[in-house]
Coordinates of C-alpha atoms in Angstrom, one line a residue:
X1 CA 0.0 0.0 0.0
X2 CA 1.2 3.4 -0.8
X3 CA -0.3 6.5 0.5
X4 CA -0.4 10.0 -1.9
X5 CA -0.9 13.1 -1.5
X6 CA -1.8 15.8 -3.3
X7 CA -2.6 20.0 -2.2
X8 CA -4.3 22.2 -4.0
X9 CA -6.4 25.4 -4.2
X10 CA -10.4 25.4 -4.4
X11 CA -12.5 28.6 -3.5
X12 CA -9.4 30.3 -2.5
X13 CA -7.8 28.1 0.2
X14 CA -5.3 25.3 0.5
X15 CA -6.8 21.5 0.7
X16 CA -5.2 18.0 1.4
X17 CA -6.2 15.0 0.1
X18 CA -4.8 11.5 -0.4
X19 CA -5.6 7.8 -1.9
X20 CA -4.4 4.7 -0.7
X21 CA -4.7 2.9 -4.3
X22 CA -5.4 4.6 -7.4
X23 CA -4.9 8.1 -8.1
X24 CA -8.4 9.5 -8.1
X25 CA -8.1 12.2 -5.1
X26 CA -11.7 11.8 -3.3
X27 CA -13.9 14.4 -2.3
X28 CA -13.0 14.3 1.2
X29 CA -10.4 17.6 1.7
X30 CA -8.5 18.5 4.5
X31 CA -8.3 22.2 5.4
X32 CA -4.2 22.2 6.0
X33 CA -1.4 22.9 3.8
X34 CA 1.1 19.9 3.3
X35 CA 3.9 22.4 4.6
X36 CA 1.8 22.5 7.8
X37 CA 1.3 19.0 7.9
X38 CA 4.8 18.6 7.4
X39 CA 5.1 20.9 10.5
X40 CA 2.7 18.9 12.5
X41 CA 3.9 15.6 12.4
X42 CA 7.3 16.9 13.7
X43 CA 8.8 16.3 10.5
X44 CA 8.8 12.4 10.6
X45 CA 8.5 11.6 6.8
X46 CA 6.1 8.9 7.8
X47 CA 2.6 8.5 5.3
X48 CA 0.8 6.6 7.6
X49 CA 1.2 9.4 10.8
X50 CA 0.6 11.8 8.2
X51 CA -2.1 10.0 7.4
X52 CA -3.6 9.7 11.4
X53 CA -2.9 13.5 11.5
X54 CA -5.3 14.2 8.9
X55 CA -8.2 11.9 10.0
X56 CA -7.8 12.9 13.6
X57 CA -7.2 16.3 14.4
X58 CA -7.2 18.4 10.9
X59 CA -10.9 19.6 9.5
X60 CA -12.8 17.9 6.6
X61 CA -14.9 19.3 3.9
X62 CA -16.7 16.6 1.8
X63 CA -17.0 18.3 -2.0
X64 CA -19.3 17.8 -4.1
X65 CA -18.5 16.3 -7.8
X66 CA -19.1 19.3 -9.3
X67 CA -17.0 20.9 -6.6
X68 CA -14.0 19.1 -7.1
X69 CA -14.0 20.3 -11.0
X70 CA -12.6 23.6 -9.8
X71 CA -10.0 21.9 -7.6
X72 CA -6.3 23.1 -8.6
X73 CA -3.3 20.8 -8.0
X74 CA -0.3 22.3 -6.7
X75 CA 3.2 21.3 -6.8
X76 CA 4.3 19.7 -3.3
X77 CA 4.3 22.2 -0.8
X78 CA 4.5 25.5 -3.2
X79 CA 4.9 28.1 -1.7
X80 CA 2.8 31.7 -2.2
X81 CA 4.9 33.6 -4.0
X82 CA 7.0 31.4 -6.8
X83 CA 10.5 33.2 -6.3
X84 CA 10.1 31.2 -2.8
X85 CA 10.7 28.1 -4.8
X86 CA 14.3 27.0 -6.3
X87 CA 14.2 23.4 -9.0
X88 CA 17.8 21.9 -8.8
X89 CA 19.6 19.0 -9.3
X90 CA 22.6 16.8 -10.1
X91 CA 23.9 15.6 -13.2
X92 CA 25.2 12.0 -14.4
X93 CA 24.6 10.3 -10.8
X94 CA 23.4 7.0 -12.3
X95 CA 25.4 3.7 -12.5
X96 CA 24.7 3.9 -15.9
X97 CA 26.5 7.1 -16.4
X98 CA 29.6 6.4 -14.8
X99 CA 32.4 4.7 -14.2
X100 CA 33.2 5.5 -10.7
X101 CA 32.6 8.0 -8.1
X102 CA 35.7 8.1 -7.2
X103 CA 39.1 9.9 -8.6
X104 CA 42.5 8.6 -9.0
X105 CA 43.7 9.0 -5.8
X106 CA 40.4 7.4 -4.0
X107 CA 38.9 10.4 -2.8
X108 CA 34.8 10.6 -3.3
X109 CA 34.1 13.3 -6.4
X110 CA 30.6 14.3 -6.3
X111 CA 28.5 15.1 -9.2
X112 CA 27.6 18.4 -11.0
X113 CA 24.9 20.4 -9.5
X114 CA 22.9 22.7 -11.6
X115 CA 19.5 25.2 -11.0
X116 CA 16.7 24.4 -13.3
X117 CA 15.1 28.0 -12.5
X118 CA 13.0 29.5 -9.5
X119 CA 9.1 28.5 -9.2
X120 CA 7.8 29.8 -12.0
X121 CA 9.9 27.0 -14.1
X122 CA 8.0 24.0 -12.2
X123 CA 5.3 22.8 -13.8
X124 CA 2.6 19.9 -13.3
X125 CA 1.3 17.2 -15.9
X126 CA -0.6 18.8 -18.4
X127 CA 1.2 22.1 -18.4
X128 CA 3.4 23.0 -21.6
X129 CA 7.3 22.5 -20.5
X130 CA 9.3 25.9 -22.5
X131 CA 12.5 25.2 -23.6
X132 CA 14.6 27.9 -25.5
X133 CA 13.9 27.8 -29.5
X134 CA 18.0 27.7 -29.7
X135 CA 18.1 24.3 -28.4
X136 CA 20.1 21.9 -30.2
X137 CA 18.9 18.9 -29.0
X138 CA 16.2 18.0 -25.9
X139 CA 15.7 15.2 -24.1
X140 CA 13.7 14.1 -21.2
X141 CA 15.0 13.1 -18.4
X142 CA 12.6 11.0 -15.5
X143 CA 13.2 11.7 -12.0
X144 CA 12.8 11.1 -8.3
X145 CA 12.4 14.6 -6.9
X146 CA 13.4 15.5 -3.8
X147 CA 11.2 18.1 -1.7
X148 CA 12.8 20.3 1.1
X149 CA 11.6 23.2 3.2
X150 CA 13.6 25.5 4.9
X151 CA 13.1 26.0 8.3
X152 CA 13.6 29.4 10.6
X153 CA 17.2 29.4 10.6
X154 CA 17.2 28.8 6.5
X155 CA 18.3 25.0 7.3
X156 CA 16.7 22.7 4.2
X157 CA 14.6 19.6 5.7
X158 CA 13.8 16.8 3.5
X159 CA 9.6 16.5 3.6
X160 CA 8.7 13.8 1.0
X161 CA 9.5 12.9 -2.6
X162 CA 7.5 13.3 -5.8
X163 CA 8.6 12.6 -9.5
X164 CA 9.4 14.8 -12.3
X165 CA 10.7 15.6 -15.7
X166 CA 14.2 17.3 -16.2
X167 CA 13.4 18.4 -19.8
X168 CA 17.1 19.2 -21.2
X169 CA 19.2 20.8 -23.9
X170 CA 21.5 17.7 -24.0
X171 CA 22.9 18.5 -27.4
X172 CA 24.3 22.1 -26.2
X173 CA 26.2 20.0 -23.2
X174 CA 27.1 17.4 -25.4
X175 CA 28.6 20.0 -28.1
X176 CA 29.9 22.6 -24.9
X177 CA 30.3 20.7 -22.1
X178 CA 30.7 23.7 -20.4
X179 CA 27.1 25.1 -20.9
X180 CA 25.8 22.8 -18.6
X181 CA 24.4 25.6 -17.0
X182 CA 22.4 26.9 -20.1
X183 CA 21.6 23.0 -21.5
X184 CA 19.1 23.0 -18.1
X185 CA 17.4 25.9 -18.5
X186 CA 14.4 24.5 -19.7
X187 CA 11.2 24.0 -17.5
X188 CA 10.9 21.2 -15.4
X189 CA 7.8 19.2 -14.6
X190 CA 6.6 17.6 -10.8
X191 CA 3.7 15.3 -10.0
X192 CA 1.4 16.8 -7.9
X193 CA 1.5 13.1 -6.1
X194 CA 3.3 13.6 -3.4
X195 CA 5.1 11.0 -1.1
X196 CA 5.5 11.5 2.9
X197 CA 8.5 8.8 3.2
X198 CA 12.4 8.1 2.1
X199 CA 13.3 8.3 -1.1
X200 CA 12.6 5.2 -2.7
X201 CA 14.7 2.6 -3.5
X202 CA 13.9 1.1 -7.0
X203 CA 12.1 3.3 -9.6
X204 CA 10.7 1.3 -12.8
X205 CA 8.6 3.2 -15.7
X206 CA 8.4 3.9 -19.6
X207 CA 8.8 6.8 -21.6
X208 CA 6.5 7.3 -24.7
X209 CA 6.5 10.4 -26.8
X210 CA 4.1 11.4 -28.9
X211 CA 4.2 13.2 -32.3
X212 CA 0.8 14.4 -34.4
X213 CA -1.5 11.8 -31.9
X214 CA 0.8 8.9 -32.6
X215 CA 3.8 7.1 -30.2
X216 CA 7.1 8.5 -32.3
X217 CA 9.4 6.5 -29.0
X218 CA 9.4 4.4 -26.1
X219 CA 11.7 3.5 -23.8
X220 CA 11.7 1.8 -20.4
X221 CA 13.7 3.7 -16.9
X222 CA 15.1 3.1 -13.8
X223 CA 15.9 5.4 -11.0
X224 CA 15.7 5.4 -7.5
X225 CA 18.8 5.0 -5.0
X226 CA 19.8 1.6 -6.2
X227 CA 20.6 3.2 -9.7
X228 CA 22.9 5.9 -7.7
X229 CA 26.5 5.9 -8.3
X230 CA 26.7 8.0 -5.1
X231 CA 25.7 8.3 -1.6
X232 CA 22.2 10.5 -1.9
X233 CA 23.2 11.9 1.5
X234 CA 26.6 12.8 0.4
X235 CA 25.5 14.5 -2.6
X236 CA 22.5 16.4 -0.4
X237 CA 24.8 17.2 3.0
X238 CA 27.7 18.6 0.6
X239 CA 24.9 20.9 -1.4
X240 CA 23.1 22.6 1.6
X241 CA 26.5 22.7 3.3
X242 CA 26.1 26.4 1.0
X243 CA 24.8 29.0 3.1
X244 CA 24.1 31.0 0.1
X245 CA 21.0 28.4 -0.4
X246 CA 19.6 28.7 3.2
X247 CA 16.6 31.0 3.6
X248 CA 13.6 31.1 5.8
X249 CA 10.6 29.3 3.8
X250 CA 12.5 28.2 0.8
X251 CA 11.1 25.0 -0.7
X252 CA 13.5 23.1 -2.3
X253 CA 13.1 20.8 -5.6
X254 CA 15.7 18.4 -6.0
X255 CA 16.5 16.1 -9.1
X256 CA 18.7 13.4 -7.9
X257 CA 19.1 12.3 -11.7
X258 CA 18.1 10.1 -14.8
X259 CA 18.6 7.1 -16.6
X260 CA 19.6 7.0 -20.5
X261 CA 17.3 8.8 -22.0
X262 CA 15.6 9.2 -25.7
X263 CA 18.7 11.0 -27.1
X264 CA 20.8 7.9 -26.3
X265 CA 18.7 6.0 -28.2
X266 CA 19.1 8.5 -31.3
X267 CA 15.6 9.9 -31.2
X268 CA 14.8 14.1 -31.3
X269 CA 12.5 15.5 -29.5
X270 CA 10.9 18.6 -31.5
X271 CA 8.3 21.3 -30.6
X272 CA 4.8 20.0 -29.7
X273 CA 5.8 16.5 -29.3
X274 CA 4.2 15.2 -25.7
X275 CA 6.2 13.1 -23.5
X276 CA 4.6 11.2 -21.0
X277 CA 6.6 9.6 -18.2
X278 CA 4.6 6.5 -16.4
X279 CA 6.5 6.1 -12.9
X280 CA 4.3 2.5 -13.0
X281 CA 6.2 1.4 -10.1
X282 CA 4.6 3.9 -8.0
X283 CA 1.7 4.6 -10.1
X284 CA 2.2 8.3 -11.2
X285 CA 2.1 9.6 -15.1
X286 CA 3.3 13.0 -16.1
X287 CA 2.4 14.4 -19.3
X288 CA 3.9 17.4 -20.9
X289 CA 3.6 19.0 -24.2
X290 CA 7.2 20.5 -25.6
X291 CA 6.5 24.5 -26.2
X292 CA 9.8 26.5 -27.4
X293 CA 10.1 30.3 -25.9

């Protein structure tokens, strides 16, 4: 069993829901924000007492089904105003990607770490990703997603994990290695599924994208900390070792990295084709349309 949950906005507030199976949210809100019930569960990443807290001490509203049409998903604990909100992540982490994580003379290296934009360049299934209209070559790129909030004295603390979509301009890094910077500054897409626990340890899905209504390529993934060349809490305790990332209220989006992707396999990803990422394993799709800006 694997509890969800998801936030959003109806008539102007903040709701929490959840499912136990499926990924129909039911009608049954709870008036709290997940940052708060984050907050009240003392920060134990831990469904099921997230799950207690809800049914026994936050409010319920039972919508209606006409209701829940206006119901607004939110990314994971987004905060009010976007610029609160920083997407990151690393780069080549996988076992797949490397040889080892280690140099010549045996000391750990850690991988590249990279910002993907502020708030405003998260987006949720269905939205259009942008990506610059210079791009030489994109390709998507399926993700756990870390989620961290910043507490009063601007130190990050891991909440939960969703999954997202590192949409990428692999063929500027490939061709200047040392654009890295510019080849991620595309939008990026989150579930709004979000996951009170550790960061899970096998991730199994399939890419398919989709050109004029029709499957152009599929591929299977695998993420998750068993596909890590690293230590996740090397690569997370040497990035918010940086004070300059420590603010008061800062939610935190994390990318801990992909498997091959659809440029490995030779395929191109152009403007309008939709890529849809099925996270099976954990039963979450993402779909995103490819918009150049």
């Amino acid at each position: 069993m694997t509890i969800k949950f998801m936030e959003g906005v109806l008539r102007g507030e903040r709701f929490v829901g959840f499912v136990e199976s499926g990924v129909t949210l039911p009608n049954e809100l709870y008036r709290i924000s997940l940052a708060k019930l984050c907050e009240a569960t003392g920060g134990k990443t831990d469904a099921v007492v997230a799950k207690e807290y809800l049914l026994k001490s936050a409010s319920s509203v039972r919508f209606s089904d006409q209701d829940m049409i206006d119901f607004s998903p939110l990314p994971p604990l987004f905060p009010d105003a976007a610029g609160d909100a920083m997407a990151s992540g690393f780069m080549q982490t996988h076992n797949v990607k490397i040889e080892s994580a280690r140099d010549d003379h045996g000391e750990i290296v850690l991988p590249n770490w990279f910002v993907k934009g502020l708030g405003s360049s998260v987006k949720l299934s269905g939205q259009p990703l942008r990506a610059p209209r210079q791009a030489l070559a994109l390709c998507e790129e399926a993700e756990v997603v870390l989620v961290y909030r910043s507490n009063a004295d601007g130190r990050p603390e891991y909440c939960g994990y969703t999954f997202g979509n590192d949409l990428t301009d692999i063929g500027r890094f490939k061709r200047h290695p040392g654009h890295l910077a510019y080849a991620k500054l595309c939008d990026a897409a989150v579930s709004s599924w979000f996951h009170i626990a550790p960061p899970p340890q096998s991730v199994q899905g399939e890419v398919s994208i989709e050109r004029d209504g029709a499957v152009a390529w599929k591929g299977n993934f695998k993420t998750g900390l068993d596909a890590l060349g690293y230590r996740l809490a090397d690569m997370v305790d040497h990035l918010f070792s940086y004070s300059a990332l420590s603010h008061p209220g800062r939610i935190h989006y994390v990318f801990i990295g992909a498997d091959r992707s659809s440029f490995h396999a030779g395929f191109s990803i152009k403007e309008g084709d939709r890529i849809v990422l099925n996270f099976a394993s954990h039963d979450v799709v993402i779909s995103n349309q490819v918009q150049f800006a």
